[in-house]
PDB file of N, CA, C and O in Angstrom:
ATOM      1  N   MET A  15       3.814  16.027 -15.836  1.00 71.00           N
ATOM      2  CA  MET A  15       3.479  14.986 -15.054  1.00 71.00           C
ATOM      3  C   MET A  15       4.710  13.989 -15.770  1.00 71.00           C
ATOM      4  O   MET A  15       4.812  13.891 -17.123  1.00 71.00           O
ATOM      5  N   LYS A  16       5.523  13.640 -15.013  1.00 80.00           N
ATOM      6  CA  LYS A  16       6.853  12.615 -15.553  1.00 80.00           C
ATOM      7  C   LYS A  16       6.259  11.162 -16.400  1.00 80.00           C
ATOM      8  O   LYS A  16       5.379  10.669 -15.259  1.00 80.00           O
ATOM      9  N   GLN A  17       6.527  10.637 -17.069  1.00 86.00           N
ATOM     10  CA  GLN A  17       6.141   9.657 -17.845  1.00 86.00           C
ATOM     11  C   GLN A  17       7.027   8.610 -17.583  1.00 86.00           C
ATOM     12  O   GLN A  17       8.268   8.746 -17.124  1.00 86.00           O
ATOM     13  N   THR A  18       6.602   7.422 -17.669  1.00 80.00           N
ATOM     14  CA  THR A  18       7.325   6.058 -17.331  1.00 80.00           C
ATOM     15  C   THR A  18       7.178   5.361 -18.352  1.00 80.00           C
ATOM     16  O   THR A  18       5.906   4.920 -19.100  1.00 80.00           O
ATOM     17  N   ILE A  19       8.677   5.015 -19.001  1.00 89.00           N
ATOM     18  CA  ILE A  19       8.425   4.100 -20.232  1.00 89.00           C
ATOM     19  C   ILE A  19       8.523   2.910 -20.112  1.00 89.00           C
ATOM     20  O   ILE A  19       9.534   2.260 -19.344  1.00 89.00           O
ATOM     21  N   ILE A  20       7.766   1.927 -20.063  1.00 93.00           N
ATOM     22  CA  ILE A  20       7.834   0.488 -19.910  1.00 93.00           C
ATOM     23  C   ILE A  20       7.399  -0.609 -20.707  1.00 93.00           C
ATOM     24  O   ILE A  20       6.706   0.019 -21.795  1.00 93.00           O
ATOM     25  N   THR A  21       7.855  -1.692 -20.818  1.00 96.00           N
ATOM     26  CA  THR A  21       7.222  -2.869 -21.651  1.00 96.00           C
ATOM     27  C   THR A  21       5.465  -3.068 -21.282  1.00 96.00           C
ATOM     28  O   THR A  21       5.287  -3.049 -20.252  1.00 96.00           O
ATOM     29  N   GLN A  22       4.805  -3.802 -22.062  1.00 96.00           N
ATOM     30  CA  GLN A  22       3.764  -4.047 -22.046  1.00 96.00           C
ATOM     31  C   GLN A  22       3.768  -5.270 -20.731  1.00 96.00           C
ATOM     32  O   GLN A  22       2.922  -5.459 -20.074  1.00 96.00           O
ATOM     33  N   GLU A  23       4.486  -5.967 -20.653  1.00 97.00           N
ATOM     34  CA  GLU A  23       4.892  -6.938 -19.457  1.00 97.00           C
ATOM     35  C   GLU A  23       5.385  -6.542 -18.515  1.00 97.00           C
ATOM     36  O   GLU A  23       4.545  -7.018 -17.108  1.00 97.00           O
ATOM     37  N   ALA A  24       6.046  -5.343 -18.587  1.00 96.00           N
ATOM     38  CA  ALA A  24       6.298  -4.778 -17.130  1.00 96.00           C
ATOM     39  C   ALA A  24       5.016  -3.872 -16.527  1.00 96.00           C
ATOM     40  O   ALA A  24       4.929  -4.067 -15.381  1.00 96.00           O
ATOM     41  N   LEU A  25       4.377  -3.366 -17.320  1.00 96.00           N
ATOM     42  CA  LEU A  25       2.947  -2.619 -16.951  1.00 96.00           C
ATOM     43  C   LEU A  25       2.115  -4.067 -16.369  1.00 96.00           C
ATOM     44  O   LEU A  25       1.437  -3.585 -15.385  1.00 96.00           O
ATOM     45  N   GLU A  26       1.903  -4.973 -16.850  1.00 97.00           N
ATOM     46  CA  GLU A  26       1.001  -5.984 -16.426  1.00 97.00           C
ATOM     47  C   GLU A  26       1.955  -6.603 -14.987  1.00 97.00           C
ATOM     48  O   GLU A  26       0.607  -6.991 -13.967  1.00 97.00           O
ATOM     49  N   LYS A  27       2.937  -6.446 -14.848  1.00 97.00           N
ATOM     50  CA  LYS A  27       3.454  -6.969 -13.725  1.00 97.00           C
ATOM     51  C   LYS A  27       3.167  -5.758 -12.532  1.00 97.00           C
ATOM     52  O   LYS A  27       2.947  -6.107 -11.169  1.00 97.00           O
ATOM     53  N   LEU A  28       3.246  -4.318 -13.024  1.00 97.00           N
ATOM     54  CA  LEU A  28       2.560  -3.466 -11.904  1.00 97.00           C
ATOM     55  C   LEU A  28       1.016  -3.511 -11.625  1.00 97.00           C
ATOM     56  O   LEU A  28       0.819  -3.522 -10.530  1.00 97.00           O
ATOM     57  N   LYS A  29       0.761  -4.128 -12.426  1.00 97.00           N
ATOM     58  CA  LYS A  29      -1.144  -3.911 -12.254  1.00 97.00           C
ATOM     59  C   LYS A  29      -1.399  -5.417 -11.465  1.00 97.00           C
ATOM     60  O   LYS A  29      -2.088  -5.038 -10.195  1.00 97.00           O
ATOM     61  N   VAL A  30      -0.764  -6.107 -11.272  1.00 98.00           N
ATOM     62  CA  VAL A  30      -0.455  -7.359 -10.555  1.00 98.00           C
ATOM     63  C   VAL A  30      -0.124  -7.116  -9.044  1.00 98.00           C
ATOM     64  O   VAL A  30      -0.617  -7.224  -7.963  1.00 98.00           O
ATOM     65  N   GLU A  31       1.214  -6.132  -8.945  1.00 98.00           N
ATOM     66  CA  GLU A  31       1.456  -5.935  -7.716  1.00 98.00           C
ATOM     67  C   GLU A  31       0.554  -4.795  -7.308  1.00 98.00           C
ATOM     68  O   GLU A  31       0.427  -4.751  -5.875  1.00 98.00           O
ATOM     69  N   LEU A  32      -0.069  -3.948  -7.822  1.00 98.00           N
ATOM     70  CA  LEU A  32      -0.920  -2.700  -7.377  1.00 98.00           C
ATOM     71  C   LEU A  32      -2.191  -3.528  -6.639  1.00 98.00           C
ATOM     72  O   LEU A  32      -2.466  -3.364  -5.546  1.00 98.00           O
ATOM     73  N   GLU A  33      -2.725  -4.363  -7.291  1.00 98.00           N
ATOM     74  CA  GLU A  33      -3.829  -5.142  -6.624  1.00 98.00           C
ATOM     75  C   GLU A  33      -3.259  -5.855  -5.447  1.00 98.00           C
ATOM     76  O   GLU A  33      -4.068  -6.341  -4.436  1.00 98.00           O
ATOM     77  N   LYS A  34      -2.105  -6.712  -5.276  1.00 98.00           N
ATOM     78  CA  LYS A  34      -1.606  -7.296  -3.970  1.00 98.00           C
ATOM     79  C   LYS A  34      -1.680  -6.392  -2.935  1.00 98.00           C
ATOM     80  O   LYS A  34      -1.719  -6.531  -1.756  1.00 98.00           O
ATOM     81  N   TYR A  35      -0.825  -4.871  -3.414  1.00 98.00           N
ATOM     82  CA  TYR A  35      -1.191  -3.967  -2.389  1.00 98.00           C
ATOM     83  C   TYR A  35      -2.352  -3.736  -1.835  1.00 98.00           C
ATOM     84  O   TYR A  35      -2.676  -3.206  -0.864  1.00 98.00           O
ATOM     85  N   LYS A  36      -3.216  -3.584  -2.782  1.00 98.00           N
ATOM     86  CA  LYS A  36      -4.539  -3.245  -2.497  1.00 98.00           C
ATOM     87  C   LYS A  36      -5.327  -4.259  -1.766  1.00 98.00           C
ATOM     88  O   LYS A  36      -6.226  -3.837  -0.975  1.00 98.00           O
ATOM     89  N   GLY A  37      -5.087  -5.546  -1.856  1.00 97.00           N
ATOM     90  CA  GLY A  37      -5.562  -6.733  -1.494  1.00 97.00           C
ATOM     91  C   GLY A  37      -5.058  -6.722   0.192  1.00 97.00           C
ATOM     92  O   GLY A  37      -5.600  -7.344   1.163  1.00 97.00           O
ATOM     93  N   LYS A  38      -3.760  -6.195   0.753  1.00 97.00           N
ATOM     94  CA  LYS A  38      -3.471  -6.019   2.009  1.00 97.00           C
ATOM     95  C   LYS A  38      -4.348  -4.909   2.869  1.00 97.00           C
ATOM     96  O   LYS A  38      -4.075  -4.873   4.095  1.00 97.00           O
ATOM     97  N   ARG A  39      -4.827  -3.930   2.519  1.00 97.00           N
ATOM     98  CA  ARG A  39      -5.560  -2.938   3.064  1.00 97.00           C
ATOM     99  C   ARG A  39      -6.632  -3.557   3.878  1.00 97.00           C
ATOM    100  O   ARG A  39      -6.673  -2.814   5.165  1.00 97.00           O
ATOM    101  N   LYS A  40      -7.328  -4.291   3.720  1.00 97.00           N
ATOM    102  CA  LYS A  40      -8.275  -4.914   4.849  1.00 97.00           C
ATOM    103  C   LYS A  40      -7.453  -5.537   5.932  1.00 97.00           C
ATOM    104  O   LYS A  40      -7.881  -5.327   6.923  1.00 97.00           O
ATOM    105  N   GLU A  41      -6.429  -6.349   5.872  1.00 96.00           N
ATOM    106  CA  GLU A  41      -5.592  -7.035   6.841  1.00 96.00           C
ATOM    107  C   GLU A  41      -5.134  -5.945   7.695  1.00 96.00           C
ATOM    108  O   GLU A  41      -4.929  -6.244   8.695  1.00 96.00           O
ATOM    109  N   LEU A  42      -4.461  -4.957   7.017  1.00 97.00           N
ATOM    110  CA  LEU A  42      -3.850  -3.931   8.024  1.00 97.00           C
ATOM    111  C   LEU A  42      -5.077  -2.993   8.603  1.00 97.00           C
ATOM    112  O   LEU A  42      -4.851  -2.612   9.561  1.00 97.00           O
ATOM    113  N   SER A  43      -6.075  -2.935   7.997  1.00 96.00           N
ATOM    114  CA  SER A  43      -7.179  -2.305   8.585  1.00 96.00           C
ATOM    115  C   SER A  43      -7.717  -3.317  10.065  1.00 96.00           C
ATOM    116  O   SER A  43      -7.867  -2.689  11.227  1.00 96.00           O
ATOM    117  N   LEU A  44      -7.872  -4.422   9.890  1.00 96.00           N
ATOM    118  CA  LEU A  44      -7.957  -5.313  11.005  1.00 96.00           C
ATOM    119  C   LEU A  44      -6.839  -5.236  12.141  1.00 96.00           C
ATOM    120  O   LEU A  44      -7.229  -5.151  13.071  1.00 96.00           O
ATOM    121  N   ARG A  45      -5.722  -4.826  11.665  1.00 93.00           N
ATOM    122  CA  ARG A  45      -4.684  -5.046  12.595  1.00 93.00           C
ATOM    123  C   ARG A  45      -4.789  -3.803  13.485  1.00 93.00           C
ATOM    124  O   ARG A  45      -4.619  -4.005  14.786  1.00 93.00           O
ATOM    125  N   ILE A  46      -5.240  -2.814  12.850  1.00 92.00           N
ATOM    126  CA  ILE A  46      -5.713  -1.524  13.514  1.00 92.00           C
ATOM    127  C   ILE A  46      -6.235  -1.207  14.572  1.00 92.00           C
ATOM    128  O   ILE A  46      -6.223  -1.400  15.714  1.00 92.00           O
ATOM    129  N   GLU A  47      -7.430  -2.349  14.249  1.00 92.00           N
ATOM    130  CA  GLU A  47      -8.807  -2.367  14.663  1.00 92.00           C
ATOM    131  C   GLU A  47      -8.270  -3.168  16.041  1.00 92.00           C
ATOM    132  O   GLU A  47      -8.611  -2.964  17.394  1.00 92.00           O
ATOM    133  N   ARG A  48      -7.679  -4.449  15.703  1.00 91.00           N
ATOM    134  CA  ARG A  48      -7.226  -5.124  16.802  1.00 91.00           C
ATOM    135  C   ARG A  48      -6.180  -4.463  18.015  1.00 91.00           C
ATOM    136  O   ARG A  48      -6.541  -4.555  19.293  1.00 91.00           O
ATOM    137  N   ALA A  49      -5.130  -3.666  17.138  1.00 87.00           N
ATOM    138  CA  ALA A  49      -4.301  -2.771  18.233  1.00 87.00           C
ATOM    139  C   ALA A  49      -5.088  -1.838  19.245  1.00 87.00           C
ATOM    140  O   ALA A  49      -4.881  -1.485  20.283  1.00 87.00           O
ATOM    141  N   LYS A  50      -6.706  -1.149  18.380  1.00 88.00           N
ATOM    142  CA  LYS A  50      -7.062   0.019  19.402  1.00 88.00           C
ATOM    143  C   LYS A  50      -7.792  -0.779  20.395  1.00 88.00           C
ATOM    144  O   LYS A  50      -7.833  -0.298  21.385  1.00 88.00           O
ATOM    145  N   GLU A  51      -8.290  -1.951  20.409  1.00 86.00           N
ATOM    146  CA  GLU A  51      -8.767  -2.784  21.269  1.00 86.00           C
ATOM    147  C   GLU A  51      -7.815  -3.074  22.272  1.00 86.00           C
ATOM    148  O   GLU A  51      -8.591  -3.175  23.879  1.00 86.00           O
ATOM    149  N   MET A  52      -6.647  -2.874  22.440  1.00 83.00           N
ATOM    150  CA  MET A  52      -5.898  -3.206  23.443  1.00 83.00           C
ATOM    151  C   MET A  52      -5.578  -1.972  24.436  1.00 83.00           C
ATOM    152  O   MET A  52      -5.068  -2.063  25.623  1.00 83.00           O
ATOM    153  N   GLY A  53      -6.273  -0.757  24.119  1.00 79.00           N
ATOM    154  CA  GLY A  53      -6.529   0.132  25.133  1.00 79.00           C
ATOM    155  C   GLY A  53      -5.526   1.434  24.699  1.00 79.00           C
ATOM    156  O   GLY A  53      -5.439   1.929  23.624  1.00 79.00           O
ATOM    157  N   ASP A  54      -4.425   2.095  25.502  1.00 78.00           N
ATOM    158  CA  ASP A  54      -3.749   3.199  25.598  1.00 78.00           C
ATOM    159  C   ASP A  54      -3.199   3.120  24.260  1.00 78.00           C
ATOM    160  O   ASP A  54      -2.235   2.508  23.914  1.00 78.00           O
ATOM    161  N   LEU A  55      -3.418   4.105  23.227  1.00 76.00           N
ATOM    162  CA  LEU A  55      -2.970   4.294  21.940  1.00 76.00           C
ATOM    163  C   LEU A  55      -1.416   5.051  21.880  1.00 76.00           C
ATOM    164  O   LEU A  55      -0.612   4.620  21.091  1.00 76.00           O
ATOM    165  N   SER A  56      -1.297   5.705  22.962  1.00 79.00           N
ATOM    166  CA  SER A  56      -0.076   6.288  23.257  1.00 79.00           C
ATOM    167  C   SER A  56       1.627   5.627  23.236  1.00 79.00           C
ATOM    168  O   SER A  56       2.369   5.928  22.833  1.00 79.00           O
ATOM    169  N   GLU A  57       1.338   4.392  24.052  1.00 80.00           N
ATOM    170  CA  GLU A  57       2.161   3.723  24.141  1.00 80.00           C
ATOM    171  C   GLU A  57       1.943   2.027  23.445  1.00 80.00           C
ATOM    172  O   GLU A  57       2.363   1.172  24.186  1.00 80.00           O
ATOM    173  N   ASN A  58       1.265   1.946  22.774  1.00 84.00           N
ATOM    174  CA  ASN A  58       0.398   0.737  22.162  1.00 84.00           C
ATOM    175  C   ASN A  58       1.689   0.287  20.717  1.00 84.00           C
ATOM    176  O   ASN A  58       1.486   1.208  19.697  1.00 84.00           O
ATOM    177  N   PHE A  59       2.440  -0.013  21.052  1.00 85.00           N
ATOM    178  CA  PHE A  59       3.177  -0.696  19.844  1.00 85.00           C
ATOM    179  C   PHE A  59       3.084  -1.152  18.671  1.00 85.00           C
ATOM    180  O   PHE A  59       2.985  -0.791  17.420  1.00 85.00           O
ATOM    181  N   GLU A  60       1.923  -2.027  19.123  1.00 90.00           N
ATOM    182  CA  GLU A  60       1.226  -2.773  17.784  1.00 90.00           C
ATOM    183  C   GLU A  60       0.210  -1.879  17.189  1.00 90.00           C
ATOM    184  O   GLU A  60       0.200  -1.873  15.700  1.00 90.00           O
ATOM    185  N   TYR A  61      -0.216  -0.585  17.661  1.00 90.00           N
ATOM    186  CA  TYR A  61      -1.143  -0.060  16.766  1.00 90.00           C
ATOM    187  C   TYR A  61      -0.250   0.924  15.854  1.00 90.00           C
ATOM    188  O   TYR A  61      -0.601   1.129  14.719  1.00 90.00           O
ATOM    189  N   HIS A  62       1.022   1.591  16.597  1.00 91.00           N
ATOM    190  CA  HIS A  62       1.781   2.242  15.941  1.00 91.00           C
ATOM    191  C   HIS A  62       2.427   1.626  14.396  1.00 91.00           C
ATOM    192  O   HIS A  62       2.678   1.999  13.773  1.00 91.00           O
ATOM    193  N   GLU A  63       2.776   0.459  14.823  1.00 93.00           N
ATOM    194  CA  GLU A  63       3.494  -0.499  14.050  1.00 93.00           C
ATOM    195  C   GLU A  63       2.562  -0.569  12.622  1.00 93.00           C
ATOM    196  O   GLU A  63       2.727  -0.760  11.426  1.00 93.00           O
ATOM    197  N   ALA A  64       1.035  -0.940  13.124  1.00 94.00           N
ATOM    198  CA  ALA A  64       0.231  -1.180  12.081  1.00 94.00           C
ATOM    199  C   ALA A  64      -0.024   0.359  11.158  1.00 94.00           C
ATOM    200  O   ALA A  64      -0.336   0.277  10.080  1.00 94.00           O
ATOM    201  N   LYS A  65      -0.063   1.410  12.008  1.00 94.00           N
ATOM    202  CA  LYS A  65      -0.710   2.328  11.205  1.00 94.00           C
ATOM    203  C   LYS A  65       0.637   2.791  10.604  1.00 94.00           C
ATOM    204  O   LYS A  65       0.533   3.517   9.012  1.00 94.00           O
ATOM    205  N   GLU A  66       2.045   2.558  10.542  1.00 97.00           N
ATOM    206  CA  GLU A  66       3.059   2.598   9.732  1.00 97.00           C
ATOM    207  C   GLU A  66       3.162   1.789   8.794  1.00 97.00           C
ATOM    208  O   GLU A  66       3.187   2.168   7.512  1.00 97.00           O
ATOM    209  N   ALA A  67       2.755   0.614   8.775  1.00 97.00           N
ATOM    210  CA  ALA A  67       2.675  -0.195   7.482  1.00 97.00           C
ATOM    211  C   ALA A  67       1.359   0.023   6.775  1.00 97.00           C
ATOM    212  O   ALA A  67       1.422  -0.063   5.518  1.00 97.00           O
ATOM    213  N   GLN A  68       0.282   0.575   7.463  1.00 98.00           N
ATOM    214  CA  GLN A  68      -0.952   1.169   6.429  1.00 98.00           C
ATOM    215  C   GLN A  68      -0.228   2.508   5.693  1.00 98.00           C
ATOM    216  O   GLN A  68      -0.632   2.219   4.439  1.00 98.00           O
ATOM    217  N   GLY A  69       0.442   3.151   6.131  1.00 98.00           N
ATOM    218  CA  GLY A  69       0.620   4.237   5.506  1.00 98.00           C
ATOM    219  C   GLY A  69       2.001   3.806   4.298  1.00 98.00           C
ATOM    220  O   GLY A  69       1.970   4.423   3.185  1.00 98.00           O
ATOM    221  N   LEU A  70       3.103   2.952   4.690  1.00 98.00           N
ATOM    222  CA  LEU A  70       3.991   2.474   3.748  1.00 98.00           C
ATOM    223  C   LEU A  70       2.774   1.866   2.484  1.00 98.00           C
ATOM    224  O   LEU A  70       3.397   1.855   1.247  1.00 98.00           O
ATOM    225  N   ASN A  71       1.948   1.009   2.846  1.00 98.00           N
ATOM    226  CA  ASN A  71       1.095   0.278   2.045  1.00 98.00           C
ATOM    227  C   ASN A  71       0.477   1.331   1.079  1.00 98.00           C
ATOM    228  O   ASN A  71       0.491   1.323  -0.096  1.00 98.00           O
ATOM    229  N   GLU A  72      -0.084   2.506   1.687  1.00 98.00           N
ATOM    230  CA  GLU A  72      -0.579   3.333   1.024  1.00 98.00           C
ATOM    231  C   GLU A  72       0.230   4.324  -0.030  1.00 98.00           C
ATOM    232  O   GLU A  72      -0.249   4.644  -1.342  1.00 98.00           O
ATOM    233  N   ALA A  73       1.324   4.338   0.274  1.00 98.00           N
ATOM    234  CA  ALA A  73       2.353   4.872  -0.396  1.00 98.00           C
ATOM    235  C   ALA A  73       2.764   4.267  -1.292  1.00 98.00           C
ATOM    236  O   ALA A  73       2.943   4.919  -2.835  1.00 98.00           O
ATOM    237  N   LYS A  74       3.015   3.066  -1.538  1.00 98.00           N
ATOM    238  CA  LYS A  74       3.284   2.275  -2.327  1.00 98.00           C
ATOM    239  C   LYS A  74       1.951   1.993  -3.598  1.00 98.00           C
ATOM    240  O   LYS A  74       2.332   2.204  -4.843  1.00 98.00           O
ATOM    241  N   ILE A  75       0.955   1.924  -2.937  1.00 98.00           N
ATOM    242  CA  ILE A  75      -0.123   1.775  -4.073  1.00 98.00           C
ATOM    243  C   ILE A  75      -0.335   3.303  -4.806  1.00 98.00           C
ATOM    244  O   ILE A  75      -0.238   3.466  -5.838  1.00 98.00           O
ATOM    245  N   ARG A  76      -0.078   4.489  -4.069  1.00 97.00           N
ATOM    246  CA  ARG A  76       0.173   5.869  -4.888  1.00 97.00           C
ATOM    247  C   ARG A  76       0.920   5.638  -5.991  1.00 97.00           C
ATOM    248  O   ARG A  76       0.915   6.130  -6.985  1.00 97.00           O
ATOM    249  N   GLU A  77       2.170   5.293  -5.572  1.00 96.00           N
ATOM    250  CA  GLU A  77       3.567   5.040  -6.673  1.00 96.00           C
ATOM    251  C   GLU A  77       3.264   4.349  -7.972  1.00 96.00           C
ATOM    252  O   GLU A  77       3.499   4.732  -8.764  1.00 96.00           O
ATOM    253  N   ILE A  78       2.890   3.044  -7.227  1.00 96.00           N
ATOM    254  CA  ILE A  78       2.599   2.281  -8.530  1.00 96.00           C
ATOM    255  C   ILE A  78       1.336   2.557  -9.340  1.00 96.00           C
ATOM    256  O   ILE A  78       1.414   2.906 -10.803  1.00 96.00           O
ATOM    257  N   ASP A  79       0.259   3.297  -8.786  1.00 96.00           N
ATOM    258  CA  ASP A  79      -0.742   3.868  -9.432  1.00 96.00           C
ATOM    259  C   ASP A  79      -0.513   4.945 -10.442  1.00 96.00           C
ATOM    260  O   ASP A  79      -0.639   4.964 -11.710  1.00 96.00           O
ATOM    261  N   HIS A  80       0.413   5.521 -10.045  1.00 95.00           N
ATOM    262  CA  HIS A  80       0.995   6.870 -10.837  1.00 95.00           C
ATOM    263  C   HIS A  80       1.988   6.161 -12.072  1.00 95.00           C
ATOM    264  O   HIS A  80       1.727   6.531 -13.191  1.00 95.00           O
ATOM    265  N   GLN A  81       2.765   5.402 -11.629  1.00 94.00           N
ATOM    266  CA  GLN A  81       3.500   4.656 -12.680  1.00 94.00           C
ATOM    267  C   GLN A  81       2.817   3.917 -13.974  1.00 94.00           C
ATOM    268  O   GLN A  81       2.960   4.291 -14.943  1.00 94.00           O
ATOM    269  N   ILE A  82       1.533   3.414 -13.447  1.00 95.00           N
ATOM    270  CA  ILE A  82       0.609   2.898 -14.235  1.00 95.00           C
ATOM    271  C   ILE A  82      -0.030   4.004 -15.353  1.00 95.00           C
ATOM    272  O   ILE A  82      -0.164   3.924 -16.589  1.00 95.00           O
ATOM    273  N   LYS A  83      -0.670   5.038 -14.598  1.00 95.00           N
ATOM    274  CA  LYS A  83      -1.492   6.077 -15.524  1.00 95.00           C
ATOM    275  C   LYS A  83      -0.526   6.645 -16.266  1.00 95.00           C
ATOM    276  O   LYS A  83      -0.785   7.387 -17.082  1.00 95.00           O
ATOM    277  N   THR A  84       0.900   6.840 -15.788  1.00 95.00           N
ATOM    278  CA  THR A  84       1.965   7.462 -16.546  1.00 95.00           C
ATOM    279  C   THR A  84       2.656   6.806 -17.642  1.00 95.00           C
ATOM    280  O   THR A  84       3.739   7.253 -18.070  1.00 95.00           O
ATOM    281  N   ALA A  85       2.631   5.402 -17.810  1.00 94.00           N
ATOM    282  CA  ALA A  85       3.294   4.275 -18.647  1.00 94.00           C
ATOM    283  C   ALA A  85       2.808   4.596 -19.917  1.00 94.00           C
ATOM    284  O   ALA A  85       1.869   5.295 -20.532  1.00 94.00           O
ATOM    285  N   ILE A  86       4.232   4.825 -20.627  1.00 94.00           N
ATOM    286  CA  ILE A  86       4.410   4.650 -22.127  1.00 94.00           C
ATOM    287  C   ILE A  86       4.743   3.329 -22.628  1.00 94.00           C
ATOM    288  O   ILE A  86       6.053   3.272 -22.214  1.00 94.00           O
ATOM    289  N   ILE A  87       4.346   2.389 -23.314  1.00 91.00           N
ATOM    290  CA  ILE A  87       4.697   1.313 -23.924  1.00 91.00           C
ATOM    291  C   ILE A  87       5.251   1.550 -24.866  1.00 91.00           C
ATOM    292  O   ILE A  87       5.362   2.229 -25.984  1.00 91.00           O
TER     293      ILE A  87
END
């Protein structure tokens, strides 16, 4: 497992950033639900855009979480 060498200050910033992304989960879920209500998902731009945003958000959460878990101060 690759380790991340950072300062304590940088670690705290990562923790704040992680919480910000985790906080977006509910908003993105609501966007997906609203888009689903619009009907046909195959041609529903709002749905696909919301799903993509959710995927990017989750990827960022995993990335930051990994940096925190492997951090060496």
